[in-house]
Tab-separated table of C-alpha atoms and ligand atoms in Angstrom:
chain	number	residue	atom	x	y	z
A	1	VAL	CA	12.436	-12.805	24.836
A	2	THR	CA	13.590	-9.887	26.973
A	3	ALA	CA	10.771	-7.545	27.885
A	4	VAL	CA	10.456	-4.042	26.456
A	5	ARG	CA	8.131	-1.891	28.492
A	6	PHE	CA	6.928	0.991	26.328
A	7	ASP	CA	5.645	4.259	27.725
A	8	LEU	CA	3.294	5.758	25.132
A	9	ALA	CA	2.238	9.367	24.648
A	10	LEU	CA	-0.899	9.742	22.511
A	11	LEU	CA	-1.208	12.981	20.588
A	12	GLY	CA	-4.762	12.669	19.270
A	13	VAL	CA	-7.251	10.176	20.701
A	14	GLY	CA	-9.741	9.716	17.855
A	15	HIS	CA	-10.863	6.768	15.700
A	16	VAL	CA	-7.365	5.560	14.884
A	17	ALA	CA	-5.825	5.917	18.366
A	18	ARG	CA	-8.786	4.083	19.898
A	19	THR	CA	-8.503	1.157	17.491
A	20	PHE	CA	-4.774	1.049	18.169
A	21	LEU	CA	-5.524	0.759	21.909
A	22	GLN	CA	-8.121	-1.946	21.216
A	23	GLN	CA	-5.617	-3.901	19.115
A	24	LEU	CA	-2.993	-3.619	21.865
A	25	VAL	CA	-5.460	-5.098	24.357
A	26	ARG	CA	-6.692	-7.774	21.946
A	27	HIS	CA	-3.180	-8.972	21.088
A	28	ARG	CA	-1.610	-8.353	24.483
A	29	ALA	CA	-0.731	-12.008	25.178
A	30	ARG	CA	0.976	-12.554	21.795
A	31	LEU	CA	2.785	-9.226	21.859
A	32	GLN	CA	4.161	-10.141	25.246
A	33	SER	CA	5.068	-13.785	24.615
A	34	GLU	CA	6.421	-13.380	21.064
A	35	TYR	CA	7.988	-9.929	21.182
A	36	GLY	CA	8.310	-9.169	24.896
A	37	ILE	CA	6.209	-6.041	24.402
A	38	GLU	CA	4.354	-4.411	27.251
A	39	ALA	CA	2.843	-0.990	26.727
A	40	ARG	CA	1.021	1.558	28.799
A	41	VAL	CA	-0.158	5.076	28.093
A	42	VAL	CA	1.541	7.725	30.243
A	43	ALA	CA	0.327	10.817	28.401
A	44	ALA	CA	-2.587	11.781	26.164
A	45	ALA	CA	-3.701	15.031	24.585
A	46	THR	CA	-6.244	16.446	22.198
A	47	ARG	CA	-7.104	20.072	21.476
A	48	ARG	CA	-10.602	19.837	22.928
A	49	ARG	CA	-10.154	17.288	25.736
A	50	GLY	CA	-6.901	18.761	27.044
A	51	VAL	CA	-3.840	17.037	28.486
A	52	ALA	CA	-3.359	14.103	30.879
A	53	ILE	CA	0.109	13.023	32.022
A	54	ASP	CA	0.698	10.286	34.592
A	55	PRO	CA	4.055	8.492	34.792
A	56	ASN	CA	2.299	5.600	36.559
A	57	GLY	CA	0.023	5.001	33.575
A	58	ILE	CA	-3.356	6.424	32.636
A	59	ASP	CA	-6.409	4.267	33.271
A	60	PRO	CA	-7.657	2.985	29.854
A	61	GLY	CA	-11.248	3.940	30.718
A	62	ARG	CA	-10.197	7.541	31.222
A	63	LEU	CA	-8.713	7.624	27.704
A	64	LEU	CA	-12.047	6.845	26.100
A	65	SER	CA	-14.176	9.762	27.287
A	66	GLY	CA	-14.283	12.989	29.239
A	67	ALA	CA	-11.933	15.928	29.678
A	68	PHE	CA	-8.321	15.187	30.633
A	69	GLY	CA	-7.960	18.014	33.153
A	70	ALA	CA	-5.150	20.310	32.058
A	71	PRO	CA	-5.847	22.573	29.072
A	72	TYR	CA	-4.099	21.952	25.721
A	73	SER	CA	-1.866	24.716	24.436
A	74	ASP	CA	0.253	23.041	21.776
A	75	GLY	CA	1.582	19.664	20.809
A	76	VAL	CA	5.272	20.489	21.039
A	77	ARG	CA	4.831	21.590	24.633
A	78	PHE	CA	2.789	18.468	25.449
A	79	ILE	CA	5.569	16.263	24.049
A	80	ALA	CA	8.212	18.031	26.147
A	81	GLU	CA	6.110	17.699	29.307
A	82	ALA	CA	5.352	14.034	28.637
A	83	ALA	CA	9.053	13.284	28.034
A	84	ASP	CA	9.989	15.098	31.254
A	85	ALA	CA	7.564	12.902	33.190
A	86	VAL	CA	9.294	9.636	32.185
A	87	PRO	CA	13.047	10.426	32.052
A	88	SER	CA	14.338	6.865	32.459
A	89	SER	CA	12.057	5.595	29.738
A	90	VAL	CA	13.319	8.352	27.391
A	91	ARG	CA	16.946	7.503	28.214
A	92	GLU	CA	16.391	3.797	27.621
A	93	GLY	CA	14.591	4.363	24.305
A	94	ARG	CA	11.222	3.081	25.582
A	95	PHE	CA	9.259	6.292	25.108
A	96	VAL	CA	7.057	6.423	22.000
A	97	LEU	CA	4.919	9.215	20.577
A	98	VAL	CA	1.780	7.835	18.901
A	99	GLU	CA	0.833	10.713	16.602
A	100	THR	CA	-2.722	10.654	15.186
A	101	SER	CA	-3.585	14.315	14.727
A	102	LEU	CA	-5.294	15.442	11.532
A	103	LEU	CA	-3.536	16.252	8.287
A	104	THR	CA	-3.180	19.939	7.440
A	105	ILE	CA	-2.785	19.981	3.687
A	106	ALA	CA	-1.330	23.500	3.497
A	107	ASP	CA	2.012	22.496	5.029
A	108	GLY	CA	1.665	19.141	6.819
A	109	GLY	CA	1.723	20.880	10.175
A	110	PRO	CA	1.481	20.638	13.081
A	111	ALA	CA	2.262	16.911	12.804
A	112	VAL	CA	5.677	17.661	11.280
A	113	ASP	CA	6.503	19.807	14.322
A	114	HIS	CA	5.255	17.051	16.632
A	115	VAL	CA	7.473	14.418	15.021
A	116	ARG	CA	10.506	16.701	15.006
A	117	ALA	CA	10.015	17.677	18.660
A	118	ALA	CA	9.527	14.064	19.738
A	119	LEU	CA	12.653	12.784	17.961
A	120	MET	CA	14.677	15.641	19.434
A	121	ALA	CA	13.311	14.805	22.895
A	122	GLY	CA	14.449	11.159	22.548
A	123	ALA	CA	11.132	9.533	21.594
A	124	HIS	CA	10.460	7.045	18.845
A	125	VAL	CA	7.545	8.153	16.683
A	126	ILE	CA	4.807	6.052	15.135
A	127	THR	CA	2.187	8.011	13.240
A	128	ALA	CA	-0.942	7.443	11.142
A	129	ASN	CA	-0.679	10.996	9.847
A	130	LYS	CA	0.502	11.333	6.237
A	131	GLY	CA	1.858	14.836	6.761
A	132	PRO	CA	5.302	14.046	8.152
A	133	ALA	CA	6.314	11.602	5.394
A	134	ALA	CA	4.545	13.612	2.684
A	135	PHE	CA	6.057	16.986	3.602
A	136	ALA	CA	9.320	16.302	5.456
A	137	TYR	CA	10.376	12.677	5.055
A	138	ARG	CA	14.052	13.302	4.320
A	139	GLU	CA	14.584	15.728	7.197
A	140	LEU	CA	12.739	13.590	9.749
A	141	ALA	CA	14.357	10.313	8.668
A	142	GLU	CA	17.804	11.889	8.995
A	143	LEU	CA	16.892	13.369	12.367
A	144	ALA	CA	15.702	9.955	13.589
A	145	ALA	CA	18.893	8.295	12.394
A	146	ARG	CA	21.020	10.862	14.221
A	147	ALA	CA	18.919	10.507	17.383
A	148	GLY	CA	19.036	6.704	17.281
A	149	ARG	CA	15.251	6.546	17.262
A	150	ARG	CA	12.670	5.223	14.782
A	151	PHE	CA	10.262	7.326	12.709
A	152	LEU	CA	7.587	4.957	11.351
A	153	PHE	CA	4.303	5.639	9.543
A	154	GLU	CA	2.995	2.337	8.180
A	155	ALA	CA	-0.611	3.387	8.962
A	156	ALA	CA	-0.367	6.482	6.769
A	157	VAL	CA	-0.749	4.619	3.446
A	158	MET	CA	-3.049	1.608	2.825
A	159	ASP	CA	-3.852	1.171	6.530
A	160	GLY	CA	-2.381	-2.108	7.842
A	161	ILE	CA	-0.945	-3.316	4.534
A	162	PRO	CA	2.840	-3.367	4.961
A	163	ILE	CA	3.931	-1.165	2.094
A	164	PHE	CA	6.788	0.706	3.762
A	165	ASN	CA	7.870	-2.394	5.703
A	166	LEU	CA	7.685	-4.396	2.475
A	167	ALA	CA	10.062	-2.032	0.727
A	168	ARG	CA	12.346	-1.561	3.737
A	169	GLU	CA	12.619	-5.140	4.963
A	170	THR	CA	11.960	-7.477	2.040
A	171	LEU	CA	13.389	-5.987	-1.160
A	172	PRO	CA	17.176	-5.899	-0.729
A	173	ALA	CA	19.036	-4.385	-3.720
A	174	VAL	CA	15.758	-3.706	-5.540
A	175	THR	CA	15.251	-0.260	-7.073
A	176	VAL	CA	11.680	0.966	-7.333
A	177	ASN	CA	11.347	3.042	-10.497
A	178	GLY	CA	7.682	3.935	-10.140
A	179	PHE	CA	4.298	2.896	-8.878
A	180	ARG	CA	0.598	3.115	-9.680
A	181	GLY	CA	-2.250	2.383	-7.344
A	182	VAL	CA	-5.593	3.080	-5.773
A	183	VAL	CA	-4.738	4.433	-2.333
A	184	ASN	CA	-7.854	6.283	-1.150
A	185	SER	CA	-10.634	4.082	0.242
A	186	THR	CA	-13.306	6.781	0.372
A	187	THR	CA	-13.140	7.683	-3.326
A	188	ASN	CA	-12.891	4.061	-4.470
A	189	TYR	CA	-15.982	3.245	-2.414
A	190	MET	CA	-17.760	6.267	-3.895
A	191	LEU	CA	-16.834	5.439	-7.509
A	192	THR	CA	-17.881	1.798	-7.228
A	193	ASP	CA	-21.051	2.705	-5.320
A	194	MET	CA	-21.935	5.316	-7.962
A	195	GLU	CA	-21.386	2.636	-10.661
A	196	ARG	CA	-24.280	0.820	-8.961
A	197	GLY	CA	-26.485	3.900	-9.202
A	198	ARG	CA	-26.100	5.544	-5.812
A	199	THR	CA	-25.407	9.269	-5.637
A	200	PHE	CA	-22.146	11.018	-4.782
A	201	ASP	CA	-23.646	12.361	-1.522
A	202	GLU	CA	-25.109	9.010	-0.417
A	203	ALA	CA	-21.810	7.222	-0.965
A	204	LEU	CA	-19.824	9.925	0.830
A	205	ALA	CA	-22.248	9.813	3.783
A	206	ASP	CA	-21.562	6.056	4.163
A	207	MET	CA	-17.841	6.713	4.443
A	208	GLN	CA	-18.357	9.497	6.986
A	209	ARG	CA	-20.597	7.240	9.083
A	210	LEU	CA	-17.883	4.560	9.197
A	211	GLY	CA	-15.124	7.031	10.164
A	212	ILE	CA	-13.226	6.264	6.938
A	213	ALA	CA	-13.660	9.643	5.227
A	214	GLU	CA	-11.290	12.362	6.357
A	215	ALA	CA	-12.788	14.797	8.888
A	216	ASP	CA	-12.786	17.322	6.007
A	217	PRO	CA	-14.163	15.230	3.086
A	218	SER	CA	-12.773	17.578	0.446
A	219	LEU	CA	-9.391	16.070	1.334
A	220	ASP	CA	-10.717	12.811	-0.138
A	221	VAL	CA	-12.906	13.934	-3.047
A	222	ASP	CA	-10.466	16.557	-4.343
A	223	GLY	CA	-7.619	14.049	-4.337
A	224	TRP	CA	-5.556	15.625	-1.561
A	225	ASP	CA	-5.434	12.486	0.567
A	226	ALA	CA	-4.266	10.458	-2.431
A	227	ALA	CA	-1.745	13.199	-3.304
A	228	ALA	CA	-0.363	13.138	0.247
A	229	LYS	CA	-0.037	9.345	0.079
A	230	ALA	CA	1.563	9.531	-3.363
A	231	ALA	CA	4.041	12.122	-2.070
A	232	ALA	CA	4.884	9.957	0.969
A	233	LEU	CA	5.366	6.903	-1.262
A	234	ALA	CA	7.475	8.861	-3.758
A	235	ASN	CA	9.602	10.377	-0.987
A	236	VAL	CA	10.291	6.997	0.594
A	237	LEU	CA	10.463	4.702	-2.449
A	238	LEU	CA	11.872	7.095	-5.065
A	239	ASP	CA	13.767	9.566	-2.855
A	240	ALA	CA	11.618	12.230	-4.495
A	241	ARG	CA	11.876	15.073	-1.937
A	242	ILE	CA	8.473	16.509	-2.869
A	243	THR	CA	5.338	17.649	-1.062
A	244	PRO	CA	1.677	16.963	-1.977
A	245	HIS	CA	1.647	20.369	-3.694
A	246	ASP	CA	4.117	19.025	-6.279
A	247	VAL	CA	1.649	16.288	-7.266
A	248	ASP	CA	-0.309	16.880	-10.476
A	249	ARG	CA	-3.726	16.351	-8.865
A	250	ARG	CA	-7.358	15.948	-9.958
A	251	GLY	CA	-10.108	14.583	-7.699
A	252	ILE	CA	-13.473	12.944	-8.394
A	253	ARG	CA	-15.774	15.915	-7.767
A	254	ASP	CA	-16.627	16.274	-11.472
A	255	ILE	CA	-17.192	12.589	-12.101
A	256	SER	CA	-20.848	11.770	-12.721
A	257	THR	CA	-22.769	8.513	-12.744
A	258	ASP	CA	-23.074	8.992	-16.526
A	259	ASP	CA	-19.266	9.131	-16.876
A	260	LEU	CA	-18.938	5.892	-14.921
A	261	ARG	CA	-21.621	4.141	-16.998
A	262	ALA	CA	-20.082	5.367	-20.262
A	263	ALA	CA	-16.730	3.907	-19.199
A	264	ILE	CA	-18.372	0.562	-18.362
A	265	ALA	CA	-20.077	0.516	-21.773
A	266	ASP	CA	-16.572	0.830	-23.326
A	267	GLY	CA	-15.171	-2.063	-21.244
A	268	GLN	CA	-13.427	0.341	-18.893
A	269	ARG	CA	-13.657	1.616	-15.328
A	270	VAL	CA	-12.876	4.992	-13.753
A	271	ARG	CA	-10.534	4.749	-10.760
A	272	LEU	CA	-8.642	7.454	-8.861
A	273	ILE	CA	-5.100	6.460	-9.772
A	274	ALA	CA	-2.025	7.680	-7.893
A	275	SER	CA	1.169	7.153	-9.846
A	276	ALA	CA	4.824	8.110	-9.971
A	277	ARG	CA	7.748	7.444	-12.232
A	278	ARG	CA	11.360	8.476	-12.305
A	279	VAL	CA	12.257	10.925	-15.059
A	280	GLY	CA	15.961	11.682	-14.923
A	281	ASP	CA	16.754	12.538	-11.340
A	282	ARG	CA	13.252	13.613	-10.443
A	283	ALA	CA	9.887	11.951	-9.913
A	284	VAL	CA	6.719	12.829	-11.783
A	285	VAL	CA	3.776	12.176	-9.484
A	286	ARG	CA	0.083	12.297	-10.444
A	287	VAL	CA	-3.366	11.694	-9.016
A	288	SER	CA	-6.270	11.551	-11.424
A	289	PRO	CA	-9.564	9.775	-12.106
A	290	ASP	CA	-8.395	7.727	-15.081
A	291	ARG	CA	-10.259	5.388	-17.380
A	292	ILE	CA	-8.540	2.008	-17.242
A	293	ALA	CA	-9.266	-1.350	-18.861
A	294	GLU	CA	-11.613	-3.539	-16.837
A	295	ARG	CA	-9.088	-6.396	-16.822
A	296	ASP	CA	-6.580	-4.101	-15.019
A	297	LEU	CA	-6.002	-5.225	-11.426
A	298	LEU	CA	-6.836	-1.713	-10.219
A	299	ALA	CA	-10.182	-1.728	-12.076
A	300	ARG	CA	-11.277	-4.787	-10.144
A	301	LEU	CA	-10.945	-3.133	-6.727
A	302	ASP	CA	-14.369	-2.773	-5.174
A	303	GLY	CA	-15.574	-0.572	-2.323
A	304	MET	CA	-12.865	0.382	0.137
A	305	GLN	CA	-10.248	-1.900	-1.428
A	306	ASN	CA	-6.807	-0.461	-2.268
A	307	ALA	CA	-3.858	-1.789	-4.239
A	308	LEU	CA	-0.419	-0.636	-5.249
A	309	VAL	CA	1.760	-1.867	-8.113
A	310	LEU	CA	5.490	-1.238	-7.682
A	311	GLN	CA	7.588	-1.068	-10.842
A	312	THR	CA	11.018	-2.482	-9.973
A	313	ASP	CA	14.283	-3.305	-11.703
A	314	ILE	CA	14.797	-6.836	-10.408
A	315	LEU	CA	11.272	-8.154	-9.837
A	316	GLY	CA	9.433	-6.303	-12.597
A	317	ASP	CA	5.960	-5.294	-11.467
A	318	LEU	CA	4.751	-6.513	-8.115
A	319	ALA	CA	1.423	-5.714	-6.487
A	320	ILE	CA	0.077	-5.644	-2.985
A	321	ALA	CA	-3.650	-5.300	-2.368
A	322	GLU	CA	-5.766	-4.469	0.641
A	323	LEU	CA	-8.909	-6.489	-0.011
A	324	SER	CA	-10.378	-5.992	3.472
A	325	ALA	CA	-10.015	-2.365	4.480
A	326	GLY	CA	-11.107	-0.852	7.755
A	327	LEU	CA	-10.164	0.973	10.897
A	328	GLY	CA	-8.996	-2.239	12.580
A	329	GLN	CA	-6.300	-2.486	9.905
A	330	THR	CA	-5.142	1.069	10.607
A	331	GLY	CA	-4.884	0.338	14.329
A	332	TYR	CA	-2.923	-2.802	13.508
A	333	ALA	CA	-0.435	-0.800	11.416
A	334	LEU	CA	0.492	1.211	14.505
A	335	VAL	CA	0.908	-2.044	16.450
A	336	SER	CA	3.207	-3.338	13.704
A	337	ASP	CA	5.250	-0.139	13.968
A	338	LEU	CA	5.556	-0.664	17.709
A	339	VAL	CA	6.833	-4.195	17.069
A	340	ALA	CA	9.372	-2.735	14.616
A	341	VAL	CA	10.569	-0.353	17.350
A	342	ALA	CA	10.888	-3.270	19.799
A	343	ARG	CA	12.875	-5.247	17.223
A	344	SER	CA	15.269	-2.381	16.615
A	345	ILE	CA	15.814	-1.897	20.344
A	346	ARG	CA	16.582	-5.581	20.686
A	347	GLY	CA	18.721	-5.670	17.556
A	348	GLY	CA	20.706	-2.676	18.783
A	349	ARG	CA	19.766	-0.911	15.543
A	350	ARG	CA	20.583	2.751	15.657
B	1	LIG	N1	-9.668	6.954	9.879
B	1	LIG	C1	-8.935	6.233	9.030
B	1	LIG	O1	-9.414	5.287	8.424
B	1	LIG	C2	-7.470	6.557	8.832
B	1	LIG	C3	-6.672	5.626	8.162
B	1	LIG	C4	-5.303	5.899	8.009
B	1	LIG	C5	-4.787	7.082	8.500
B	1	LIG	N2	-5.600	7.996	9.132
B	1	LIG	C6	-5.006	9.216	9.662
B	1	LIG	O2	-4.945	9.078	11.064
B	1	LIG	C7	-5.093	10.365	11.678
B	1	LIG	C8	-6.217	10.291	12.707
B	1	LIG	O3	-7.427	9.941	12.065
B	1	LIG	P1	-8.742	9.671	12.921
B	1	LIG	O4	-9.709	9.013	12.006
B	1	LIG	O5	-8.394	9.025	14.206
B	1	LIG	O6	-9.217	11.179	13.201
B	1	LIG	P2	-10.157	11.687	14.390
B	1	LIG	O7	-11.088	10.612	14.820
B	1	LIG	O8	-10.695	12.998	13.975
B	1	LIG	O9	-9.131	11.917	15.597
B	1	LIG	C9	-8.119	12.886	15.550
B	1	LIG	C10	-7.640	13.123	16.970
B	1	LIG	O10	-6.541	14.041	16.932
B	1	LIG	C11	-6.869	15.216	17.688
B	1	LIG	N3	-6.284	16.325	16.938
B	1	LIG	C12	-6.569	16.688	15.672
B	1	LIG	N4	-5.800	17.717	15.293
B	1	LIG	C13	-4.997	18.003	16.350
B	1	LIG	C14	-3.974	18.954	16.591
B	1	LIG	N5	-3.642	19.842	15.659
B	1	LIG	N6	-3.344	18.939	17.773
B	1	LIG	C15	-3.701	18.046	18.719
B	1	LIG	N7	-4.657	17.125	18.560
B	1	LIG	C16	-5.302	17.105	17.397
B	1	LIG	C17	-8.378	15.240	17.786
B	1	LIG	O11	-8.812	15.858	18.958
B	1	LIG	P3	-9.455	17.330	18.969
B	1	LIG	O12	-10.562	17.299	18.023
B	1	LIG	O13	-9.820	17.514	20.394
B	1	LIG	O14	-8.344	18.209	18.527
B	1	LIG	C18	-8.691	13.731	17.873
B	1	LIG	O15	-8.494	13.268	19.191
B	1	LIG	C19	-5.331	11.351	10.553
B	1	LIG	O16	-4.099	11.993	10.232
B	1	LIG	C20	-5.791	10.474	9.412
B	1	LIG	O17	-5.457	11.017	8.157
B	1	LIG	C21	-6.919	7.723	9.325
């Protein structure tokens, strides 16, 4: 296969970006032999560590710790400076922004600005951040199409499980009319751990220790993370044109161990369910801790497991489950997005 040599700019170098880098190293030989992919990091930035830009490639060791040198002012400026440093790579469509900043639930920013700026500067964008697809999917997808670049976010929902790729690449002529699922690992872990008698705080602390909980845990326990994922799914699968603020949302803060045990005594389980269905030309999207029958697929998810059931016209209901969740899977999702970019470059897809 012909080689594609990617120049990557990392905006955010936290848990997810590091696992992405580890996965790139671990799978280097296969990525090169099967997809012709070579990748190096030419720019990296975080608010606290500052900015590093080197068109000859940044030493991987330097990415892992320490200050980067130049101070960070804002992401849009960083993207412009990084693009300026590698003009031929931008021109040839080999420049990729890897966006892993944190979700701002008020308006999805600044990640939405980062994605917009990168596409306008000629970069492809792969992001683990839910904000762009949850708040501005239609605008950014159209911008990417006009720019002849990809805007991909497989890592944003269900980590490495290919939900957006599944819908995009494998379901020709299928209409998705709705979905229901468990899409937040932290709250599913907490609910199933509390069923076994542990406290809310103990279970949440486990998820924070593993780097699975959001930096601000109220995003998980109040249902915002699930609402952002539900909005992203509804925008992509149902053309919903909504934001997380349009989702009818309830979290798990009020759920007690007694509630969970009472449900079990009735042959039920409590799970934080994200769902959407078409009603006329709009989508009704909800997140709530529902009681569901214990034979329900979603009731049988344990710990960090996730699953999503798509309701379709041709195939009826189909489900995809993430039975082994973790950060490695999230890093892999970004790798899979990079492979999708390489494929579209090779396929001349615009
Ligand atoms: N962890 C998971 O399991 C998981 C799974 C799927 C998706 N995600 C999503 O992936 C993203 C990254 O998660 P993470 O676990 O890697 O978080 P993290 O460990 O806190 O890392 C976030 C990185 O982004 C930087 N950053 C945050 N806000 C920024 C901003 N406004 N401008 C510039 N840099 C910024 C941080 O640096 P400073 O602190 O120096 O700003 C840090 O380097 C989040 O959007 C998250 O929702 C996470």
